[in-house]
Structure formats: C-alpha cells, structure tokens
Short mmCIF file of C-alpha atoms in Angstrom, two decimals:
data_model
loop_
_atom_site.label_atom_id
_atom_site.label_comp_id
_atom_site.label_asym_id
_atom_site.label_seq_id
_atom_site.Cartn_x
_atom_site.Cartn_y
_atom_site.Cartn_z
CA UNK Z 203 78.57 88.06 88.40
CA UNK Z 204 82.10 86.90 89.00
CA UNK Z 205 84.76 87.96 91.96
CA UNK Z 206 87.98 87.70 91.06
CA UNK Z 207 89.55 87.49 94.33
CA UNK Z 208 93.35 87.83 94.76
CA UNK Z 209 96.03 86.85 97.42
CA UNK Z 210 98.83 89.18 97.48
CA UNK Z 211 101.98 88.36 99.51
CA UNK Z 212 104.97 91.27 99.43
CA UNK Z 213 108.08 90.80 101.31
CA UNK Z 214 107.67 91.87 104.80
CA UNK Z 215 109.85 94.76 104.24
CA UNK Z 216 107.32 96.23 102.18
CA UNK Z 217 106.54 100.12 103.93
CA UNK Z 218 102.95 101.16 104.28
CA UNK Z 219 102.53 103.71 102.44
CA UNK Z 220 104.36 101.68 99.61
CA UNK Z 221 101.10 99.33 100.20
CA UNK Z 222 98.74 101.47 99.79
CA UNK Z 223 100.23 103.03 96.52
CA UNK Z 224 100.05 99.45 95.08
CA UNK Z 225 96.82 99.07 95.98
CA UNK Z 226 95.60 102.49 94.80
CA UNK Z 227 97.38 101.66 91.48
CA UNK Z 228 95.62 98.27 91.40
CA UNK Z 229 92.01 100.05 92.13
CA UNK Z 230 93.00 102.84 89.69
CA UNK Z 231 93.55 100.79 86.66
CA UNK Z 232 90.73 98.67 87.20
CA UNK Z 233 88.05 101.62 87.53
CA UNK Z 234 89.72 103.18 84.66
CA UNK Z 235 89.27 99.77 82.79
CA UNK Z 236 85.60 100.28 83.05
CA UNK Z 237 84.85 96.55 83.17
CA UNK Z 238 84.51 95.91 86.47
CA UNK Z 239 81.62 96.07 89.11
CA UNK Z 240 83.31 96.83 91.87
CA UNK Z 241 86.72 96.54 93.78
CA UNK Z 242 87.64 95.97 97.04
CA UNK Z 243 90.95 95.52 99.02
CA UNK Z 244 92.26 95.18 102.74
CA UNK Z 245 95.24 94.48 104.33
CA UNK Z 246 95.68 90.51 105.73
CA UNK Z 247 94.95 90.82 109.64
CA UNK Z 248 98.64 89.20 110.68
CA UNK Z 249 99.18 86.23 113.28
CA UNK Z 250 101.75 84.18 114.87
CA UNK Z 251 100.33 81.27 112.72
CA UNK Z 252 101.31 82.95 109.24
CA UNK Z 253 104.59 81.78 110.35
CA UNK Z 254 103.85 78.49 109.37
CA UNK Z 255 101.79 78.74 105.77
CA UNK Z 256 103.10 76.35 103.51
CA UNK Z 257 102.75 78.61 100.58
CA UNK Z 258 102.67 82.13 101.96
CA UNK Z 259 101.25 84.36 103.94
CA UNK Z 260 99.13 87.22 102.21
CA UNK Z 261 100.02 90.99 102.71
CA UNK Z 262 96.80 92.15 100.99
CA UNK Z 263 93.59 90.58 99.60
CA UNK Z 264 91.61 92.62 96.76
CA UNK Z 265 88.32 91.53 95.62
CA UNK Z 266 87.35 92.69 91.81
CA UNK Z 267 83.62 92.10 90.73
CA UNK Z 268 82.84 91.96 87.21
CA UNK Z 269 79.77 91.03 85.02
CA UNK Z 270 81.19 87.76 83.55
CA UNK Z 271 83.80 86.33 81.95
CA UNK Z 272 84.22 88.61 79.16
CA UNK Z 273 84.46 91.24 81.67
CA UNK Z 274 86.84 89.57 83.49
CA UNK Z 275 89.54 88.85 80.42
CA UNK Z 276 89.09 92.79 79.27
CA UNK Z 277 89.85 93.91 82.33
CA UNK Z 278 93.35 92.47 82.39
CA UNK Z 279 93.89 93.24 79.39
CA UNK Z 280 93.83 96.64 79.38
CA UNK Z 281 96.88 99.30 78.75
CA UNK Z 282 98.16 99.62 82.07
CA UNK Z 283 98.35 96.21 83.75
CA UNK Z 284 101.36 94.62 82.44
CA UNK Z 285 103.36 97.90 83.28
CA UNK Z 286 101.80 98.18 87.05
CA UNK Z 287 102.92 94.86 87.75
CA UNK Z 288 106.00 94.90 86.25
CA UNK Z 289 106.36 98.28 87.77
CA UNK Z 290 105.89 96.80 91.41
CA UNK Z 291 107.45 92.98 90.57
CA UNK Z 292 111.09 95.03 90.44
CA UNK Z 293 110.32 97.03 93.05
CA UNK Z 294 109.39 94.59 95.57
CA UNK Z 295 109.25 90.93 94.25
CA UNK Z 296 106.01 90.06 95.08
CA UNK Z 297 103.70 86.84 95.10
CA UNK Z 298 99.54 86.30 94.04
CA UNK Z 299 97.54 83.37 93.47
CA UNK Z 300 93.54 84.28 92.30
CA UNK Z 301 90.40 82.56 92.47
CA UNK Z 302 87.32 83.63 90.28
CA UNK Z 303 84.40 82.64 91.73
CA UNK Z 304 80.47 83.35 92.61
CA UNK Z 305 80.40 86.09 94.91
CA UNK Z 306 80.10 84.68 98.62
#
C-alpha cells in the first residue's frame, strides 16, 4: 500500500464553497479512476504561526491510498486530471507539494 499524501495551498481568497468543489472534483476523479484504495481530505486547521512558513501554508491536505506504484502512476493518468487542474490553476493559482509514502 502507498499514500500519496498532498499539501494544497490556495490563495487565501479562495471562498468555501469554492474549496469544497475542488476537493469534490479531486475525490471524484480519483474514485472514478478506479485505482485507488481510498481518499481522504480536510481542511489545514489555521494558526498565527502559518504566518511564518517558509514555503507555504496549506489550505487543504488530501490523502489518496492506492495498491502500489502502478496504481499510483494510472491514477494520474487518467482522462480528467490534467483538465481539473488546469481547470482550478486559472481559477485560483494554486500551490502542492506530495509525498508517497507507507501509510502512517
């Protein structure tokens, strides 16, 4: 098993509801993918301290499980990805770095 766990930062005039739908899409296309385990995603839990990241802080962290590697490289590669995050990059420019790791 692998987690593929991402950092998502949006600008902070990102609304809510404008959130969620990026995260819905996210979840959507990776179900639909039908390579992954299981998905996960919550918003970051905001403090005074984020102020001061050197990188930047996250908006959202998703967690996508998948059997292995193989798994991992067909899910983002399916039709749908590259237009969801295009579709959201010119929307609201937005940052991610990943880690794929054992699950914790």
């Amino acid at each position: 098993m692998i987690s593929h766990t991402m950092i998502v930062s949006f600008p902070p005039t990102i609304p809510d509801a404008d959130l969620d739908q990026y995260l819905q899409d996210i979840e959507a296309v990776m179900r639909d993918s039908g390579r992954i385990a299981s998905f996960a995603a919550r918003r970051h839990i905001r403090v005074a301290a984020d102020d001061h990241s050197p990188v930047f802080a996250a908006t959202a962290i998703v967690r996508i499980d998948v059997e292995d590697r193989a798994a991992l490289d067909a899910a983002f590669a399916v039709p749908g990805v590259e237009e969801l995050i295009g579709r959201w990059q010119a929307r609201y420019p937005y940052q991610v770095v990943w880690a794929n790791h054992e699950p914790f």
